């Protein structure tokens, strides 16, 4: 069995990065993002990247650091509202942007990883999103054709994983990670806990190891919270 | 007196039915969770991959791995489940969610909705809004009746880029409630906020509408 375990994020990405490449990066907002691998890509300095990710981090964290470093040429995302630099770069023409509806983006990635080149969805029919795309009627309703998406590299974050590459995500940090793991020509996973093979419950593995080429235990997770919302302890529970 | 944000949310909450699976948008729609009618139990879906959204966590107990679609920290319930974004939007697109309540920049008489883009100005993105309006069985919009400039938001035809065509069932504003039925019939004013007159709401509405107020 090929040894998939790498000692750190830099080694995990060794030989996989090149200028002009397409990278999928997991996460929703700052939740479930591959912090260590993003930092390693920043340090490697590769440029002219096309990055496929639901969001683009914030100004100084997550994918925002690749924007700040001038490494991203094009983004495919559904929502980038938390990033001032993004708006500035886009409106001044220094960054290309393709907006996809969030569900269409998720399905394009799922399809890409599953060997499905295109599919039809009713999402976006009659909007800017459908312009220039094939429209077809099924059972009296209109649908737009969307293409499957793949990438040169997918970087994903899981909670736990093993040397086989089996991954388990935690709570809403799962989001886009499982589909992206399937859609990279190479997939590198970082985990909070690298556990011995056999320690994960085989019936509850979210990403089977076949999709993962390299795995690394991350360090110094910040796991920054974008919108801290709490209630005082004394308050009665609503609902 | 026009309705406050909380009163608009409370009115929108009257659209909830027992057993519904519901997706609430960001802003006033989020407040709807505070006004779920007595005797009604609903399950809230968060499009980033969760069914069964619980209340905000206690101070000091927030979990960075547990957020809603507005990136706010939340909690889970006994019955909660987690899933991927692809599964989440399969639920949405596949018509398994009963009700979506969301905000809008413009709604047109034909049921068209615009809520994601102002060309040349706002580049935030549509997030999950296009999927929600395309797939959810019933779509309720909660919005201020006019822009801050006074411009009507319930219009004859949207001038902003669309989120979806003929997708809005009901509109709740600070001035009243309109039935749109996805453009299948004329826009109908069905309720006025207390103290709001028909003349005022006509003056602030661009879309033509009929009136069927409860006696």
XYZ file of C-alpha atoms in Angstrom:
454
model
C 0.000 0.000 0.000
C 1.261 3.433 -0.931
C 2.094 5.510 2.105
C -0.183 8.548 2.040
C 0.927 10.162 5.279
C 3.033 13.313 4.940
C 4.906 15.047 7.730
C 3.569 18.530 7.035
C 1.514 20.571 4.569
C 4.543 21.608 2.496
C 5.591 17.986 1.979
C 1.972 16.998 1.278
C 1.846 19.464 -1.641
C 5.331 18.710 -2.906
C 5.336 18.232 -6.700
C 1.631 19.052 -7.013
C 1.730 22.841 -7.424
C 2.284 24.775 -10.659
C 1.428 28.200 -12.073
C -1.915 28.419 -13.872
C -3.394 25.395 -12.117
C -6.950 24.896 -10.884
C -7.417 24.242 -7.162
C -10.595 23.269 -5.303
C -10.599 24.303 -1.666
C -13.152 23.002 0.846
C -15.055 24.984 3.441
C -18.091 27.196 3.950
C -17.049 30.657 5.054
C -14.149 29.941 7.404
C -15.740 26.696 8.628
C -13.933 23.524 7.566
C -11.202 25.206 5.514
C -7.797 23.551 4.976
C -5.819 26.145 6.946
C -2.433 24.414 6.797
C -2.595 23.659 3.074
C -3.692 27.217 2.190
C -0.703 28.546 4.150
C 1.618 26.164 2.285
C 0.250 27.341 -1.078
C 0.804 30.939 0.031
C 4.409 30.085 0.900
C 4.978 28.205 -2.376
C 3.980 31.364 -4.255
C 2.338 29.647 -7.233
C 0.310 32.129 -9.258
C -2.367 32.557 -11.939
C -4.501 30.153 -9.982
C -8.122 29.330 -10.706
C -9.673 28.621 -7.324
C -12.989 26.826 -6.914
C -14.409 27.436 -3.465
C -17.818 28.460 -2.121
C -16.287 31.602 -0.585
C -12.922 33.337 -0.634
C -12.080 33.671 3.043
C -11.765 37.065 4.700
C -9.145 39.731 4.074
C -6.413 38.203 6.229
C -7.447 34.575 6.684
C -8.359 31.558 4.601
C -8.201 31.993 0.820
C -8.042 35.754 1.421
C -4.289 35.367 1.959
C -3.881 33.980 -1.589
C -5.855 36.956 -2.923
C -3.682 39.339 -0.950
C -0.606 37.598 -2.360
C -1.850 38.173 -5.914
C -1.881 34.430 -6.579
C -5.493 34.052 -7.741
C -6.438 34.996 -11.297
C -9.943 33.540 -11.340
C -12.497 32.434 -8.743
C -15.516 30.170 -9.068
C -17.689 30.828 -6.007
C -21.265 31.362 -4.861
C -20.726 34.132 -2.310
C -17.795 36.455 -1.647
C -19.474 39.166 0.413
C -17.137 38.941 3.419
C -14.050 40.056 1.562
C -13.354 43.733 0.831
C -10.177 43.040 -1.149
C -12.137 40.663 -3.370
C -14.651 43.372 -4.350
C -11.821 45.846 -4.973
C -9.840 43.449 -7.197
C -12.930 42.360 -9.110
C -14.393 45.807 -9.722
C -10.994 47.043 -10.960
C -10.713 44.125 -13.393
C -7.738 42.424 -11.716
C -9.671 39.305 -10.771
C -11.971 37.131 -12.880
C -15.049 35.811 -11.204
C -17.628 33.189 -12.080
C -20.602 33.093 -9.744
C -22.389 29.764 -9.457
C -25.510 29.185 -7.391
C -24.349 27.317 -4.295
C -26.300 24.155 -5.067
C -25.184 24.206 -8.699
C -21.575 24.584 -7.566
C -21.919 21.648 -5.159
C -23.533 19.482 -7.825
C -20.996 20.458 -10.511
C -18.238 19.247 -8.203
C -20.136 16.096 -7.237
C -20.762 15.379 -10.924
C -17.134 16.052 -11.865
C -15.899 13.578 -9.304
C -18.479 11.000 -10.372
C -17.580 11.103 -14.067
C -20.716 12.992 -15.119
C -19.773 15.693 -17.681
C -23.027 17.666 -17.459
C -26.486 17.716 -15.899
C -29.710 19.728 -16.066
C -31.046 21.840 -13.192
C -33.899 24.317 -12.841
C -31.728 26.551 -10.661
C -30.935 29.785 -12.487
C -33.297 29.393 -15.458
C -34.197 32.876 -16.704
C -31.275 34.522 -14.895
C -27.758 35.702 -15.841
C -26.463 32.306 -14.720
C -28.196 30.566 -17.630
C -26.915 32.916 -20.347
C -25.143 31.067 -23.153
C -26.057 27.661 -21.735
C -28.304 25.000 -23.248
C -31.906 25.112 -22.001
C -34.047 22.013 -22.323
C -37.625 21.206 -21.393
C -38.367 18.104 -19.339
C -41.956 17.268 -18.338
C -43.104 20.806 -19.080
C -40.408 22.590 -17.048
C -37.283 24.378 -18.244
C -33.828 23.314 -17.099
C -30.339 24.688 -17.763
C -27.347 22.491 -18.563
C -24.433 22.819 -16.148
C -21.043 21.153 -16.585
C -19.254 18.902 -14.119
C -16.161 20.412 -12.502
C -12.776 18.871 -11.786
C -9.495 20.388 -10.657
C -5.767 19.729 -10.863
C -5.733 19.635 -7.071
C -8.317 19.462 -4.304
C -7.401 20.511 -0.777
C -9.841 19.413 1.917
C -10.118 19.531 5.689
C -11.542 16.721 7.824
C -11.718 16.178 11.558
C -10.164 12.716 11.619
C -8.435 10.536 9.081
C -6.145 7.532 8.795
C -3.141 6.468 6.697
C -5.480 4.848 4.184
C -6.969 8.307 3.520
C -10.355 7.545 5.086
C -11.910 10.784 6.336
C -14.548 11.793 8.877
C -15.825 15.359 9.018
C -17.302 17.126 12.021
C -20.683 18.940 12.127
C -21.114 21.729 9.540
C -17.379 21.682 8.755
C -18.245 18.926 6.248
C -19.912 21.213 3.632
C -18.043 21.117 0.266
C -15.154 18.928 1.439
C -16.539 15.465 0.538
C -17.375 16.368 -3.076
C -14.119 18.215 -3.608
C -12.198 15.201 -2.341
C -13.644 13.231 -5.274
C -13.052 15.848 -7.981
C -9.321 16.569 -7.805
C -6.834 14.858 -10.114
C -4.858 14.855 -6.871
C -6.510 15.279 -3.482
C -4.646 16.292 -0.345
C -6.454 16.124 2.994
C -5.507 17.726 6.273
C -7.009 16.448 9.508
C -7.078 17.556 13.119
C -6.463 14.022 14.268
C -4.549 11.370 12.348
C -5.713 8.078 13.869
C -4.449 4.497 13.457
C -5.937 2.490 10.585
C -8.902 0.613 12.025
C -9.776 3.265 14.596
C -12.503 4.884 12.463
C -15.958 3.291 12.407
C -16.073 1.647 8.967
C -19.812 2.254 8.647
C -19.375 5.969 9.255
C -16.522 6.984 6.972
C -17.597 10.048 4.979
C -14.815 10.002 2.372
C -13.345 6.569 1.547
C -9.566 6.580 1.165
C -9.593 5.914 -2.576
C -10.170 9.634 -3.170
C -7.262 10.817 -1.036
C -3.672 10.828 -2.358
C -1.939 12.407 0.627
C -2.932 13.123 4.205
C -1.348 15.317 6.830
C -2.131 16.096 10.449
C -2.524 19.862 10.629
C -1.026 22.065 13.321
C -1.992 25.284 15.113
C -5.601 25.397 13.959
C -7.099 28.841 14.424
C -10.646 27.859 13.348
C -11.688 31.482 13.317
C -15.382 32.275 13.876
C -16.886 34.843 11.498
C -20.082 35.687 13.392
C -19.906 34.902 17.095
C -23.509 34.690 18.277
C -24.288 33.551 21.819
C -26.940 33.895 24.499
C -26.464 34.511 28.210
C -26.575 31.436 30.427
C -29.615 32.633 32.392
C -31.840 32.858 29.334
C -34.583 30.289 28.797
C -34.191 28.108 25.718
C -36.535 29.285 22.926
C -38.576 26.902 20.736
C -48.107 52.234 12.409
C -46.109 50.152 9.973
C -44.824 46.823 11.241
C -41.377 46.633 12.848
C -38.832 44.047 11.708
C -39.948 41.754 14.501
C -43.611 42.209 13.642
C -42.857 41.385 9.997
C -41.062 38.233 11.148
C -44.015 37.325 13.372
C -46.410 37.761 10.427
C -44.206 35.603 8.210
C -44.150 32.968 10.971
C -47.924 32.583 10.520
C -47.066 30.854 7.235
C -45.389 27.983 9.135
C -47.314 24.720 9.465
C -46.760 21.874 11.868
C -44.179 19.416 10.547
C -42.701 21.775 7.953
C -39.041 21.668 6.939
C -38.083 25.335 6.570
C -35.113 27.333 5.296
C -34.754 30.867 6.662
C -32.652 33.470 4.869
C -30.332 36.027 6.438
C -31.701 39.202 8.114
C -35.387 39.567 9.029
C -36.135 35.952 7.927
C -33.761 34.686 10.643
C -35.997 36.409 13.236
C -38.918 34.199 12.151
C -37.428 31.443 14.351
C -38.344 33.566 17.397
C -42.068 33.609 16.479
C -42.949 30.004 15.718
C -46.652 29.746 16.700
C -47.664 27.657 19.704
C -48.478 24.075 18.767
C -46.381 24.259 15.587
C -43.132 22.305 15.355
C -40.854 22.944 12.393
C -37.388 21.708 11.459
C -35.008 24.419 10.288
C -32.591 23.548 7.492
C -29.280 25.311 7.028
C -27.966 25.047 3.470
C -24.371 24.590 4.613
C -25.388 21.106 5.705
C -27.673 20.725 8.731
C -31.235 19.845 9.638
C -32.523 20.819 13.068
C -30.908 24.175 13.917
C -30.800 24.818 17.652
C -30.569 28.164 19.482
C -27.404 30.258 19.732
C -24.830 28.675 22.062
C -24.285 29.901 25.605
C -21.430 32.368 26.027
C -18.131 30.496 25.974
C -19.637 27.377 24.346
C -19.539 28.355 20.651
C -18.155 25.646 18.331
C -16.342 26.886 15.184
C -17.434 23.674 13.402
C -21.112 24.496 13.970
C -22.490 27.488 12.068
C -25.576 28.400 10.061
C -25.647 29.731 6.507
C -25.163 33.258 7.848
C -21.905 32.018 9.457
C -23.391 32.551 12.936
C -22.510 30.084 15.683
C -25.467 27.835 16.549
C -26.184 24.608 18.443
C -27.581 21.211 17.557
C -30.760 19.538 18.816
C -31.317 15.880 19.740
C -32.857 15.254 16.302
C -30.265 17.197 14.248
C -28.350 15.732 11.334
C -25.347 16.876 9.294
C -24.638 16.320 5.599
C -22.630 17.666 2.679
C -23.494 20.698 0.556
C -24.456 18.362 -2.322
C -26.929 16.504 -0.088
C -28.199 19.801 1.281
C -29.038 21.154 -2.147
C -30.494 17.836 -3.254
C -33.039 18.419 -0.462
C -33.612 21.966 -1.650
C -33.646 21.397 -5.410
C -35.543 18.135 -5.061
C -38.555 19.822 -3.475
C -38.166 18.295 -0.004
C -38.188 21.643 1.827
C -41.711 22.969 2.436
C -41.042 26.669 2.889
C -38.320 29.219 2.226
C -38.489 32.689 3.782
C -36.004 35.162 2.338
C -35.285 38.819 1.753
C -35.458 40.726 -1.523
C -34.306 43.863 -3.290
C -37.200 43.724 -5.785
C -40.249 41.528 -6.353
C -42.288 41.851 -9.551
C -46.012 41.357 -10.169
C -45.254 38.186 -12.170
C -43.523 36.583 -9.159
C -39.968 37.368 -10.301
C -37.433 37.901 -7.527
C -34.202 39.953 -7.522
C -32.058 39.734 -4.407
C -28.447 39.098 -5.318
C -26.834 41.738 -7.460
C -26.638 45.432 -8.253
C -24.599 45.657 -11.479
C -21.332 47.563 -11.085
C -21.842 48.007 -7.340
C -22.493 44.930 -5.301
C -20.496 41.772 -5.920
C -21.467 39.411 -3.177
C -23.011 36.501 -5.033
C -26.274 34.611 -4.890
C -25.181 31.971 -2.396
C -28.002 29.435 -2.181
C -30.846 31.810 -3.079
C -31.273 30.693 -6.708
C -31.434 27.034 -5.667
C -33.902 27.773 -2.870
C -36.377 29.680 -5.038
C -36.085 27.099 -7.817
C -36.683 24.095 -5.592
C -38.624 24.945 -2.438
C -42.376 24.360 -2.600
C -43.446 27.736 -1.179
C -41.420 30.966 -1.202
C -42.260 33.849 1.141
C -40.406 37.163 0.803
C -40.008 39.486 3.798
C -38.762 42.955 2.883
C -39.147 46.669 3.602
C -41.853 48.060 1.348
C -39.549 50.664 -0.200
C -35.847 51.418 -0.599
C -34.284 53.959 1.753
C -34.667 56.386 -1.183
C -38.415 55.739 -1.160
C -38.334 53.743 -4.404
C -40.919 50.924 -4.447
C -39.599 47.357 -4.174
C -42.829 45.659 -5.261
C -42.608 46.559 -8.926
C -44.250 45.928 -12.305
C -41.031 44.378 -13.614
C -37.662 43.864 -11.923
C -34.897 46.167 -13.148
C -32.212 44.250 -11.217
C -30.804 40.869 -12.346
C -33.177 38.064 -11.370
C -32.688 35.375 -8.767
C -35.619 33.413 -10.158
C -38.557 33.756 -12.529
C -42.139 33.448 -11.216
C -41.032 32.038 -7.864
C -42.619 34.243 -5.157
C -45.823 33.071 -3.447
C -46.279 35.724 -0.748
C -44.689 39.080 0.156
C -44.680 40.472 3.703
C -43.569 44.112 3.998
C -43.698 46.614 6.829
C -46.945 47.942 5.309
C -48.880 44.794 4.448
C -49.097 41.336 2.906
C -49.475 40.542 -0.796
C -50.416 37.252 -2.415
C -48.479 36.734 -5.671
C -49.064 33.040 -6.288
C -45.979 32.955 -8.527
C -47.625 35.266 -11.039
C -50.463 32.835 -11.788
C -53.025 35.469 -10.779
C -53.070 39.235 -10.204
C -51.148 40.554 -7.189
C -53.595 40.829 -4.289
C -53.219 42.861 -1.112
C -54.577 40.563 1.596
C -53.579 42.393 4.789
C -52.622 45.911 5.882
C -50.364 46.651 8.831
C -52.297 48.449 11.581
C -52.774 52.135 10.820
C -51.566 51.855 7.221
C -54.050 53.219 4.685
C -54.809 51.944 1.206
C -53.749 55.298 -0.250
C -50.340 55.104 1.400
C -49.629 51.570 0.210
C -50.813 52.415 -3.329
C -48.494 55.417 -3.425
C -45.535 53.262 -2.399
C -46.199 50.294 -4.698
C -45.213 50.202 -8.364
C -46.883 46.875 -9.190
C -50.599 46.990 -9.938
C -52.605 45.079 -7.352
C -56.111 44.080 -6.357
C -57.434 44.204 -2.818
C -59.021 41.394 -0.826
C -58.733 42.468 2.798
C -60.417 40.405 5.476
C -63.405 42.297 6.886
